[in-house]
Short mmCIF file of N, CA and C and ligand atoms in Angstrom, two decimals:
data_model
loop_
_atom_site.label_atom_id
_atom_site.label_comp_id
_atom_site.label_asym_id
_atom_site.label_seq_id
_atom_site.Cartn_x
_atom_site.Cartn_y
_atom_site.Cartn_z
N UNK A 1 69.68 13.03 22.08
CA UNK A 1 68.48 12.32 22.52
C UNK A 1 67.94 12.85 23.83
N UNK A 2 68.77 12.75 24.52
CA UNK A 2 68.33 13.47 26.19
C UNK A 2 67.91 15.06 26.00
N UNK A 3 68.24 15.27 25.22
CA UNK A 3 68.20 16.90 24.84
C UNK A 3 66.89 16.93 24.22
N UNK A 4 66.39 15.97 23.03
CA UNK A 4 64.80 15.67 22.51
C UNK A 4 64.18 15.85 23.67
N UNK A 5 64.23 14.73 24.34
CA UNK A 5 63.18 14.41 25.31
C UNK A 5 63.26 15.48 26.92
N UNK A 6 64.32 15.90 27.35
CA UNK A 6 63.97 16.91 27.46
C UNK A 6 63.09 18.66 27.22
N UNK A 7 63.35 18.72 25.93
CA UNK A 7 62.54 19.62 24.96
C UNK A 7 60.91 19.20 25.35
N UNK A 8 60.66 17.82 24.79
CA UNK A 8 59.73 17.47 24.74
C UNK A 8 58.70 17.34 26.13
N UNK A 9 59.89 17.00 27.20
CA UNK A 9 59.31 17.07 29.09
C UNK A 9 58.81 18.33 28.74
N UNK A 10 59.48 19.71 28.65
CA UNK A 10 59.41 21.31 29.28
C UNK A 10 57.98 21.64 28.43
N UNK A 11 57.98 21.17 26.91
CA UNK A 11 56.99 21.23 26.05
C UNK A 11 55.82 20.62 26.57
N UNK A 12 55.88 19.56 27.31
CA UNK A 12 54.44 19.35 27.93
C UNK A 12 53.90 19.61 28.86
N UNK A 13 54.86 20.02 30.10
CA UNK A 13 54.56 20.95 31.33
C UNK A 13 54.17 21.98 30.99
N UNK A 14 54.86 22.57 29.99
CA UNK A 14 53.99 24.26 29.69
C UNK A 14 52.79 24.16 29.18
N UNK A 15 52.44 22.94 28.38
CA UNK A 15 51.27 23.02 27.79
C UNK A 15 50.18 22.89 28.99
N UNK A 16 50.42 22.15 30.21
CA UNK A 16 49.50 22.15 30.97
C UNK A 16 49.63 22.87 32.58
N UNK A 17 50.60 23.67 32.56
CA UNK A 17 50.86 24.38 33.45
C UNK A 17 49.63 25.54 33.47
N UNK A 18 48.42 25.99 34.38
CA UNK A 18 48.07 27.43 34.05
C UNK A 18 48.94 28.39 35.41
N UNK A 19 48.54 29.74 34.94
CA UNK A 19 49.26 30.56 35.72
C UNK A 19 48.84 30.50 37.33
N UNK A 20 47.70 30.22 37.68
CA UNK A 20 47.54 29.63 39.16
C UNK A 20 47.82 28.26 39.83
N UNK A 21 48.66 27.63 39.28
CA UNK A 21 48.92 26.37 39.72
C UNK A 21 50.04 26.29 40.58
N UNK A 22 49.46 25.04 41.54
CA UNK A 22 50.76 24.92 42.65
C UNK A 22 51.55 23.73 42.18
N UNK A 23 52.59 23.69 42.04
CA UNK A 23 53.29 22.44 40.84
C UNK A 23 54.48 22.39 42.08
N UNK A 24 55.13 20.85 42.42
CA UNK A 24 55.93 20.72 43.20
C UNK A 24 57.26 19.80 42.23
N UNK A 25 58.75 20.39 42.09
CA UNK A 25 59.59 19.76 41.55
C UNK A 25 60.36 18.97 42.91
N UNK A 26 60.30 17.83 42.68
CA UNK A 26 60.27 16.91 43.49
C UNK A 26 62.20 16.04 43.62
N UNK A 27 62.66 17.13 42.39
CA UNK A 27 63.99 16.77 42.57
C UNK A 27 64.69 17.89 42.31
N UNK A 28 65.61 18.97 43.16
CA UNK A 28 65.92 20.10 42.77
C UNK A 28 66.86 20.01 42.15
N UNK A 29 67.46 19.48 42.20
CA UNK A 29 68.99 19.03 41.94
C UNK A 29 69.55 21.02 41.53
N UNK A 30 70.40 20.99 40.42
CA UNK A 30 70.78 22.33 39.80
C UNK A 30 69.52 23.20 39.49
N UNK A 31 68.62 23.40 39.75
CA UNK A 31 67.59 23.79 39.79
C UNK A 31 66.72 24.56 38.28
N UNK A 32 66.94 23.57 36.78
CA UNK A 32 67.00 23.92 35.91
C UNK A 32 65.08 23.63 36.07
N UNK A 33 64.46 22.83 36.18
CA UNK A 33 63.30 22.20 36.13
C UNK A 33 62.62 23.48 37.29
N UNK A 34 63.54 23.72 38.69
CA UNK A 34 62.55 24.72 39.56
C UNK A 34 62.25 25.63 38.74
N UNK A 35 63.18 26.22 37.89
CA UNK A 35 63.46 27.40 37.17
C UNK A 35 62.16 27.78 36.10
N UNK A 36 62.07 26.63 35.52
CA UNK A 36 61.14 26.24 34.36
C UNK A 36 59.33 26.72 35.09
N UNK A 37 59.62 25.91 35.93
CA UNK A 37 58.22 25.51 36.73
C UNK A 37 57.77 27.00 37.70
N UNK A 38 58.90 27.71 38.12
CA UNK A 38 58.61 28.61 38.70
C UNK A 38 58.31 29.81 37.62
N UNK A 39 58.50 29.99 36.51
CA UNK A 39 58.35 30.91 35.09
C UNK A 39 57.19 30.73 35.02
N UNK A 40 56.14 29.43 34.96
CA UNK A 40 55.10 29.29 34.77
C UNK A 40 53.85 29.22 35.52
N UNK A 41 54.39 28.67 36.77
CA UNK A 41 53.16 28.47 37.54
C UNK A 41 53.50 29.77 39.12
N UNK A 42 52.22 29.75 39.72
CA UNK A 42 52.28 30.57 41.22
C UNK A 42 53.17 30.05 41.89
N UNK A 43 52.94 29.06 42.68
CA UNK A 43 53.58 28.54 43.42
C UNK A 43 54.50 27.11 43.33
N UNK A 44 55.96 27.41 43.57
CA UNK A 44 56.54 25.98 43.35
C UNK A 44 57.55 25.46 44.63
N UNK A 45 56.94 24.65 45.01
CA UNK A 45 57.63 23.08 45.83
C UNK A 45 58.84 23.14 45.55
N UNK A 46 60.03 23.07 46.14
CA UNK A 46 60.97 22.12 45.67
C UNK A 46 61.95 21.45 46.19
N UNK A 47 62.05 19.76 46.07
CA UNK A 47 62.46 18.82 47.27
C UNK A 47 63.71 18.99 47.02
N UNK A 48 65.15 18.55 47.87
CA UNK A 48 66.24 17.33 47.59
C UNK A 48 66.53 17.19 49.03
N UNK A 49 67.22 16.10 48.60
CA UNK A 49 67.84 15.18 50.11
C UNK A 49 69.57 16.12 50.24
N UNK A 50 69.49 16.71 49.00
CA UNK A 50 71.36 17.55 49.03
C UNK A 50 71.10 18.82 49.38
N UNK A 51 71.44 19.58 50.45
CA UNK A 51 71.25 20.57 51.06
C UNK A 51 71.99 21.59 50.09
N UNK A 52 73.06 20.70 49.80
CA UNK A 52 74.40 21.72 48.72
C UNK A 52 73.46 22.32 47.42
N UNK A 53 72.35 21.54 47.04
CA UNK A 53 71.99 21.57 45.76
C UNK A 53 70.57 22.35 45.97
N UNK A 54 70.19 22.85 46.76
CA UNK A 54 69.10 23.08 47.25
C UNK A 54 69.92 24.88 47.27
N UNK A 55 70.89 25.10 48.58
CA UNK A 55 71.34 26.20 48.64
C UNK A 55 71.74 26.92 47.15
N UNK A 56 72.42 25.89 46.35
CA UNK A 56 72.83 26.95 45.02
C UNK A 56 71.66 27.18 44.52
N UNK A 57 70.52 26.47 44.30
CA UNK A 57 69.53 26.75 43.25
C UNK A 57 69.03 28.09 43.54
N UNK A 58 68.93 28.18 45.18
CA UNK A 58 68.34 29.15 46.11
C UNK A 58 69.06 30.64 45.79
N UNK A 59 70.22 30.51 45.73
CA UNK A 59 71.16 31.69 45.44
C UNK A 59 70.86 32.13 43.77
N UNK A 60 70.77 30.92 42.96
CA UNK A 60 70.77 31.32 41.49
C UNK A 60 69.35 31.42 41.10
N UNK A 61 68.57 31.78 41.85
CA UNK A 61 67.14 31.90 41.42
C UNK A 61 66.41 32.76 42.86
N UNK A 62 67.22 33.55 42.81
CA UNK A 62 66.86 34.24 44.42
C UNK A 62 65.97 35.31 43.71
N UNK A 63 65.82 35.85 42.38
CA UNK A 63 64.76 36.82 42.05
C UNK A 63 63.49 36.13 41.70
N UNK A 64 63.49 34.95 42.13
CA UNK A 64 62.34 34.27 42.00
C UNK A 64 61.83 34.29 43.73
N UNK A 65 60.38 34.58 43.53
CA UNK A 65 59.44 35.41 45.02
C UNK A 65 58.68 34.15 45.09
N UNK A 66 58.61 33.02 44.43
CA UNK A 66 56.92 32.14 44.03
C UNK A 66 57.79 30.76 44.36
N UNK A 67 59.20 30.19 45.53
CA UNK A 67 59.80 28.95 45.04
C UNK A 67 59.77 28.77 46.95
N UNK A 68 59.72 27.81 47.21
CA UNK A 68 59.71 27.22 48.69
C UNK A 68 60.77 26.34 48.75
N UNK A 69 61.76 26.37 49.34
CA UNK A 69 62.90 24.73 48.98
C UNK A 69 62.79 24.49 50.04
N UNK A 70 62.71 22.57 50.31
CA UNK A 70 62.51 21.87 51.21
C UNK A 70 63.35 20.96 51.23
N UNK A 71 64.26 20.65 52.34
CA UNK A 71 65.19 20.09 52.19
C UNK A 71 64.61 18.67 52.87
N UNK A 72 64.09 17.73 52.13
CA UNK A 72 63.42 16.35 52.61
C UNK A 72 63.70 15.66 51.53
N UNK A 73 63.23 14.34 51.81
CA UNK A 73 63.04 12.72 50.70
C UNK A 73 61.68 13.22 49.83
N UNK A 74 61.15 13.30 49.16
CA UNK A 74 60.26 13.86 48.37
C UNK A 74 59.28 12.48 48.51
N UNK A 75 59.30 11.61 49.67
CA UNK A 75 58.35 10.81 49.83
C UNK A 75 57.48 11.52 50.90
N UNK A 76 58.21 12.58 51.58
CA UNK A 76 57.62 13.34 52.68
C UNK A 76 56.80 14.79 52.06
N UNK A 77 56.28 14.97 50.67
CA UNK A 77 55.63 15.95 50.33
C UNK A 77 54.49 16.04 50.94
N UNK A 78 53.99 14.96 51.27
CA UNK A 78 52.47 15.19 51.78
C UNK A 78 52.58 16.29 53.44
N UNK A 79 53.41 16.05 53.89
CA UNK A 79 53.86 16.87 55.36
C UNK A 79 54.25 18.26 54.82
N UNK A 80 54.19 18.42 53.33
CA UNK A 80 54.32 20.08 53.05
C UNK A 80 53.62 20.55 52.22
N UNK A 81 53.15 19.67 51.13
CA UNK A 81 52.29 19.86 50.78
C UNK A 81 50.95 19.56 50.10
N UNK A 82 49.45 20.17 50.44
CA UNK A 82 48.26 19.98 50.80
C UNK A 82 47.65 19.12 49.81
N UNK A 83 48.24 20.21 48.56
CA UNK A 83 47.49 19.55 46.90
C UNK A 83 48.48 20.44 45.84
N UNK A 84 48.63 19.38 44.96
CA UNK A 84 49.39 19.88 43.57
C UNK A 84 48.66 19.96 42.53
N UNK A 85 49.05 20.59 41.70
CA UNK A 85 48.33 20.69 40.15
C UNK A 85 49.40 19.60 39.70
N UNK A 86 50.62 19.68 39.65
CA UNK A 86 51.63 18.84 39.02
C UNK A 86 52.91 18.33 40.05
N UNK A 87 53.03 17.40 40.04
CA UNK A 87 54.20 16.39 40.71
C UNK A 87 55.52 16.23 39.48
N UNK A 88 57.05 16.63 39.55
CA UNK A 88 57.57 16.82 38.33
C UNK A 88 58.55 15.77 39.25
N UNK A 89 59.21 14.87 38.55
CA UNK A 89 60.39 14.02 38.86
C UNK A 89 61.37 13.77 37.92
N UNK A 90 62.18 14.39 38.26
CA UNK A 90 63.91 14.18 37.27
C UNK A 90 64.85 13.17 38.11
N UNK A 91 64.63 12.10 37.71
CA UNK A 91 65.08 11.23 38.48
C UNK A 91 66.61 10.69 38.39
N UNK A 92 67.12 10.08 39.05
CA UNK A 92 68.65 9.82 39.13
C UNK A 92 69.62 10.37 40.10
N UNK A 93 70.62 11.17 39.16
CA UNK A 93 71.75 11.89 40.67
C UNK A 93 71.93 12.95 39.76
N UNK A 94 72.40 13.98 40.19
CA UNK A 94 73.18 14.83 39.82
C UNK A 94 73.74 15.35 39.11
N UNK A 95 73.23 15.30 37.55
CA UNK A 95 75.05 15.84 36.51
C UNK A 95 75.97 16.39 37.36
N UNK A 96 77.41 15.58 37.27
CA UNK A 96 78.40 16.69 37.68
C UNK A 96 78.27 16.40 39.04
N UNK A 97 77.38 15.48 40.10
CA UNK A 97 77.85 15.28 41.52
C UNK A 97 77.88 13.96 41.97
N UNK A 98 77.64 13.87 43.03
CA UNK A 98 78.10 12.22 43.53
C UNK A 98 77.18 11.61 43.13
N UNK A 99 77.77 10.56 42.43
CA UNK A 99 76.11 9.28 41.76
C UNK A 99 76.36 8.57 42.33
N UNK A 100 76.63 8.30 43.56
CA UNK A 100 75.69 7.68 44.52
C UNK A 100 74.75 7.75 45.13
N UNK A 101 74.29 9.47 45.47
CA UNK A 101 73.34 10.23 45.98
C UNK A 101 72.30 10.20 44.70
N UNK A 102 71.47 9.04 44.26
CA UNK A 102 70.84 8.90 43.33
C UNK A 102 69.17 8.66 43.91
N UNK A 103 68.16 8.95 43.07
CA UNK A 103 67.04 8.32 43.48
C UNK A 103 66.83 7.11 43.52
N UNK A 104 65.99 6.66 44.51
CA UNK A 104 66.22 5.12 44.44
C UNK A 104 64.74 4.41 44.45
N UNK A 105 64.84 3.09 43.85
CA UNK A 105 63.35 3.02 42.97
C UNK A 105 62.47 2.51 44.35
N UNK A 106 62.79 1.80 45.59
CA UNK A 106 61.65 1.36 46.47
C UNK A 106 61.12 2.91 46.84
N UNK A 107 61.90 3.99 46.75
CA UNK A 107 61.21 5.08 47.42
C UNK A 107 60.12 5.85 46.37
N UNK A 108 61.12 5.82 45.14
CA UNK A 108 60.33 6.20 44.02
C UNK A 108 58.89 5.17 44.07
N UNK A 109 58.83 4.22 44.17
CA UNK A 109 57.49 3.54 44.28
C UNK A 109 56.44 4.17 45.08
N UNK A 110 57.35 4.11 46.49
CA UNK A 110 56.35 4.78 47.41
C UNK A 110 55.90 5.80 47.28
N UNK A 111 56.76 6.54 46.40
CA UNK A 111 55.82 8.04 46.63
C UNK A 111 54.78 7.71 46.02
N UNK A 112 55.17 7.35 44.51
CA UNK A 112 54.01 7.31 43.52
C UNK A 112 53.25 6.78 43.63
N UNK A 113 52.91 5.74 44.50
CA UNK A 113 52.02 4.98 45.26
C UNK A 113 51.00 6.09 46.13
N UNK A 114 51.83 6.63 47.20
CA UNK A 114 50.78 7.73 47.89
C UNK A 114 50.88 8.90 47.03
N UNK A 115 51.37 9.52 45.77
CA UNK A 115 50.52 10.31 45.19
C UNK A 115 49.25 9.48 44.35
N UNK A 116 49.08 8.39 44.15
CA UNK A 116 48.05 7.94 43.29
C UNK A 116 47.14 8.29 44.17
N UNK A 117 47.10 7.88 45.78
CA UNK A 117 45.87 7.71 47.00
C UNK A 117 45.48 9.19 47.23
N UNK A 118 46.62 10.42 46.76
CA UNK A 118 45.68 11.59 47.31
C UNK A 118 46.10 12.29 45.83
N UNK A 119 46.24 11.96 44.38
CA UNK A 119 45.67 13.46 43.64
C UNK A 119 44.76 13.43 42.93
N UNK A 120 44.29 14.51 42.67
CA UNK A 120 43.04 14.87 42.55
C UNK A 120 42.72 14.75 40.58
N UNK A 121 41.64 14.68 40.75
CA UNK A 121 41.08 14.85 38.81
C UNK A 121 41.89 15.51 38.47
N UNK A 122 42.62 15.93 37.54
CA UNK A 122 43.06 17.20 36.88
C UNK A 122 44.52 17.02 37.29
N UNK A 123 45.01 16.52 38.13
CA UNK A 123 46.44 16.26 38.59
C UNK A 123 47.63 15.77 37.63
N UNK A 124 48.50 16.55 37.43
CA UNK A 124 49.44 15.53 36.73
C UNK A 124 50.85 14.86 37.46
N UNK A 125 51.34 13.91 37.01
CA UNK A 125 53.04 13.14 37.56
C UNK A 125 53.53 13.04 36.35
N UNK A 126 54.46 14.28 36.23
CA UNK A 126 55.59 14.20 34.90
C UNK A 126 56.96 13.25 35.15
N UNK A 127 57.43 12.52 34.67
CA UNK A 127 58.66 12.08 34.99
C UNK A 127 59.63 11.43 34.24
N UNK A 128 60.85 12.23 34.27
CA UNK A 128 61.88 11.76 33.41
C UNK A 128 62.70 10.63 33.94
N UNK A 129 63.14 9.60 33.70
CA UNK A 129 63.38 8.53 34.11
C UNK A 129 64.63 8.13 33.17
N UNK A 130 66.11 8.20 34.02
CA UNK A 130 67.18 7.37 33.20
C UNK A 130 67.58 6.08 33.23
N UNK A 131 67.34 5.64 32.29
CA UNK A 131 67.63 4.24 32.40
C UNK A 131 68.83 3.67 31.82
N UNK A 132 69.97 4.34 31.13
CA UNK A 132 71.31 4.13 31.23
C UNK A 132 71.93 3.73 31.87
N UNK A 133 71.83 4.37 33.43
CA UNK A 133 72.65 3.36 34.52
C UNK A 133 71.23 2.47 35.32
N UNK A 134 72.45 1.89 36.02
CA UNK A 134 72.01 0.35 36.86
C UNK A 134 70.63 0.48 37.29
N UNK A 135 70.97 1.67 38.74
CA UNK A 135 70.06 1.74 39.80
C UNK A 135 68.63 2.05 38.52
N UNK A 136 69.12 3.43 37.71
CA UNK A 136 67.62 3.76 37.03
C UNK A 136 67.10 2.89 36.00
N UNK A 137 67.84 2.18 35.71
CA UNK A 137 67.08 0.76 35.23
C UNK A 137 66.13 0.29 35.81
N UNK A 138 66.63 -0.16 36.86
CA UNK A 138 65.79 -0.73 37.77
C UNK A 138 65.00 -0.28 38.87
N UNK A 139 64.62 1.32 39.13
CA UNK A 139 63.89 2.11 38.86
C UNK A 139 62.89 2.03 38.26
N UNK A 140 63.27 2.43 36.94
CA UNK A 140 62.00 2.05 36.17
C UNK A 140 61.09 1.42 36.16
N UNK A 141 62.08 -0.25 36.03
CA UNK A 141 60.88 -1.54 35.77
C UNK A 141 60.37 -1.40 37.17
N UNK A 142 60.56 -1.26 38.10
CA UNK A 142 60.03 -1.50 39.50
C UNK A 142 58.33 -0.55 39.35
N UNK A 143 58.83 0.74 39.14
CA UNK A 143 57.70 1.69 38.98
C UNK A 143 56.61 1.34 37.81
N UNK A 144 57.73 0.86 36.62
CA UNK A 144 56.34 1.08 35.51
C UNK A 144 55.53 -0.89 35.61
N UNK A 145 56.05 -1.25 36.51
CA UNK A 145 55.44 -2.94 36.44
C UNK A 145 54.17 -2.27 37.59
N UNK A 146 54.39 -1.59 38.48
CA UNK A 146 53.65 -0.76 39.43
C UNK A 146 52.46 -0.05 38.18
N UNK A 147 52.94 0.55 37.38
CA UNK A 147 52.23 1.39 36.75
C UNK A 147 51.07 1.04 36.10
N UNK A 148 51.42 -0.08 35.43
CA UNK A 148 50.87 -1.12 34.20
C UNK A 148 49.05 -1.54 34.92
N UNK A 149 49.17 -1.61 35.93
CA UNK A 149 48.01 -2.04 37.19
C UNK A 149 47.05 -0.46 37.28
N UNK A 150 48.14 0.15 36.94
CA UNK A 150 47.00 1.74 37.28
C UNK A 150 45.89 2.10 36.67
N UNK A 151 44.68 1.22 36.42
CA UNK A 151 43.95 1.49 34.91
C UNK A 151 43.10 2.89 35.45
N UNK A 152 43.06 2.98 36.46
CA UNK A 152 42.08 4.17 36.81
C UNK A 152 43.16 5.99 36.55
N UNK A 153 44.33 5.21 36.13
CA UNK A 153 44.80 7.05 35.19
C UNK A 153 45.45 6.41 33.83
N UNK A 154 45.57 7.64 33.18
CA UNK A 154 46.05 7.59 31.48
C UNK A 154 47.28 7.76 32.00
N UNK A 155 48.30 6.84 31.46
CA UNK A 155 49.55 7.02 31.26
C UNK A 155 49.81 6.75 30.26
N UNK A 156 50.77 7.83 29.97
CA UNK A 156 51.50 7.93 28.65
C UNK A 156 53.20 7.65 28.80
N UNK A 157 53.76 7.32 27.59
CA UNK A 157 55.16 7.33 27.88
C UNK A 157 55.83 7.86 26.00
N UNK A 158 57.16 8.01 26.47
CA UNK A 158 57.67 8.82 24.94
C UNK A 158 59.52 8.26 25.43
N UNK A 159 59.73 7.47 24.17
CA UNK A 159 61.00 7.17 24.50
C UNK A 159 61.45 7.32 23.10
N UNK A 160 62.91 7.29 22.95
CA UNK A 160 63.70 7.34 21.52
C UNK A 160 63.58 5.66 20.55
N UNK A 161 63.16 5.60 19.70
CA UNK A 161 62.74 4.29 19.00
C UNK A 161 63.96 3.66 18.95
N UNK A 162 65.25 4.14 18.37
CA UNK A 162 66.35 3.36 18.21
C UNK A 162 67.48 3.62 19.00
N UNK A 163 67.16 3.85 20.03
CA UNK A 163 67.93 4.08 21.38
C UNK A 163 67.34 3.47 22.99
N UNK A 164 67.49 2.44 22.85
CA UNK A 164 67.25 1.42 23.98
C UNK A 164 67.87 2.14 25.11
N UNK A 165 68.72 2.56 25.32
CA UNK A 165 68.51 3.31 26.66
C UNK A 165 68.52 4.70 27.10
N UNK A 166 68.29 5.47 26.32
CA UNK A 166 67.64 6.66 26.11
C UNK A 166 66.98 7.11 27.58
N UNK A 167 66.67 8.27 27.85
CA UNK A 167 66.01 8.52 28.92
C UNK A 167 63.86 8.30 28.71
N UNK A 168 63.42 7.70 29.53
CA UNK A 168 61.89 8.24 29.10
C UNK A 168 61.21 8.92 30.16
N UNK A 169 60.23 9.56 29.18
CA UNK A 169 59.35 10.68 29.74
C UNK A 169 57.87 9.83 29.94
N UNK A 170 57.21 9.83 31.24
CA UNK A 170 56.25 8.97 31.47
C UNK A 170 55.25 10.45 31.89
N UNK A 171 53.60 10.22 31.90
CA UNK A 171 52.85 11.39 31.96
C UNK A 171 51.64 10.80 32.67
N UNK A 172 51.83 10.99 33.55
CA UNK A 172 50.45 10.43 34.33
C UNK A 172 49.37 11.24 34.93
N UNK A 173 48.03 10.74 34.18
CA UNK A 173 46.78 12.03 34.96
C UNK A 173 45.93 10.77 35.01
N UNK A 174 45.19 11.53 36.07
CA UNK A 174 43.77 10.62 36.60
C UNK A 174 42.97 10.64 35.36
N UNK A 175 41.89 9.65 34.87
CA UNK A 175 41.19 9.96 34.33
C UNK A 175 39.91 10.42 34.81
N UNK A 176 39.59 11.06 33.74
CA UNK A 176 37.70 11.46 34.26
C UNK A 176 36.95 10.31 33.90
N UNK A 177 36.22 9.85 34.90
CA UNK A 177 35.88 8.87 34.88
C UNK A 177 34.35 9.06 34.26
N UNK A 178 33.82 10.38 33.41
CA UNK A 178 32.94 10.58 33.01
C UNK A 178 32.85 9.91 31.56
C1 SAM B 1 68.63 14.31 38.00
S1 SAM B 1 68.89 15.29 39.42
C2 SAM B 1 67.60 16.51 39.25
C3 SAM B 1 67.85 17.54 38.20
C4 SAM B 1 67.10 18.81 38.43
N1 SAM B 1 65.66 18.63 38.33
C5 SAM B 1 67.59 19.95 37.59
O1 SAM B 1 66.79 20.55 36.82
O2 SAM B 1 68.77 20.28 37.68
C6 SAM B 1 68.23 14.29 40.73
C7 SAM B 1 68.24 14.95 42.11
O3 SAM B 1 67.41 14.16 42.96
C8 SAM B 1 67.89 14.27 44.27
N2 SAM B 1 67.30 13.18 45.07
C9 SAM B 1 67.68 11.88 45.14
N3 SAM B 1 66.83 11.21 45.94
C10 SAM B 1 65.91 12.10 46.39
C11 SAM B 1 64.78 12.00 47.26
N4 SAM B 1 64.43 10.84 47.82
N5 SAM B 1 64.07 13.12 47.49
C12 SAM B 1 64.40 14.31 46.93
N6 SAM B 1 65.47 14.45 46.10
C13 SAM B 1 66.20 13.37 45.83
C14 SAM B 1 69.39 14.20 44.10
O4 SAM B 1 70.02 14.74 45.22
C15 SAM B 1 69.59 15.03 42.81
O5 SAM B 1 69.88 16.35 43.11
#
């Protein structure tokens, strides 16, 4: 299932990735998503609060010329950067490291809160969201009860029908208000 909807995340970033876009991955973690995002677009962002996880990605993707790593809370993007084509969030902790060092949903609010106030037409917020454990449970509902109010963008969401806690993929763009 995580493996679907994964498929299905990378499948829709590429579809709207073009080759001049500045796209920021907003969680580096193992740096499978920088990896993705940096194949496709010019320039790529990329946050974590784990310095450890930031340095390996850096080493295992060092023939990549087009990747910036920023070692901040990814509520602080606006202090790096100006304007995105795409905002990508893999939310949670770590495969394989401390899950306690997890995303956590008042911050996750906030960002998505001040990315609603500055992106632009054409902007997208991809985000994979686990809701298996506790914290990303509640994550979620925090963000998508936030979300539900957003009528001024299209959000979309894609979850597994007979798997209640499955990971979901949420897709948020401004609409044209034409
Ligand atoms: C699910 S992992 C990301 C997986 C990653 N995208 C990949 O392809 O390997 C979540 C990551 O978010 C990081 N994280 C947690 N809170 C954060 C925050 N406020 N800002 C930036 N990164 C954060 C964690 O340290 C962890 O590495």
């Amino acid at each position: 299932m995580k493996k679907a909807l994964l498929h299905l995340n990378h499948a829709l970033i590429k579809s709207l990735i073009q080759p001049n876009d500045v796209v920021v991955d907003m969680t580096c973690g193992n740096g499978n998503d920088t990896e993705f995002l940096a194949s496709l677009a010019n320039l790529v962002f990329t946050f974590d609060i784990q310095l450890s996880a930031l340095n390996h990605t850096k080493e295992k993707l060092a023939h990549y010329e087009n990747i910036h790593y920023i070692h901040d809370s990814f509520e602080q993007v606006s202090k790096y950067v100006d304007f995105a084509n795409m905002y990508v969030f893999n939310l949670g902790y770590l495969p394989g490291g401390d899950k306690t060092i997890t995303t956590k949903k008042e911050i996750t609010l906030k960002t998505l809160k001040l990315l609603h106030d500055n992106i632009l037409l054409g902007s997208q917020i991809i985000i994979m969201a686990y809701i298996g454990h506790e914290e990303g449970f509640k994550e979620y509902m925090l963000f998508n009860e936030y979300l539900k109010d957003q009528k001024e963008y299209q959000i979309y969401e894609t979850r597994a029908l007979h798997h209640d806690l499955a990971p979901i993929l949420v897709w948020i763009q401004k609409k044209d208000s034409k």
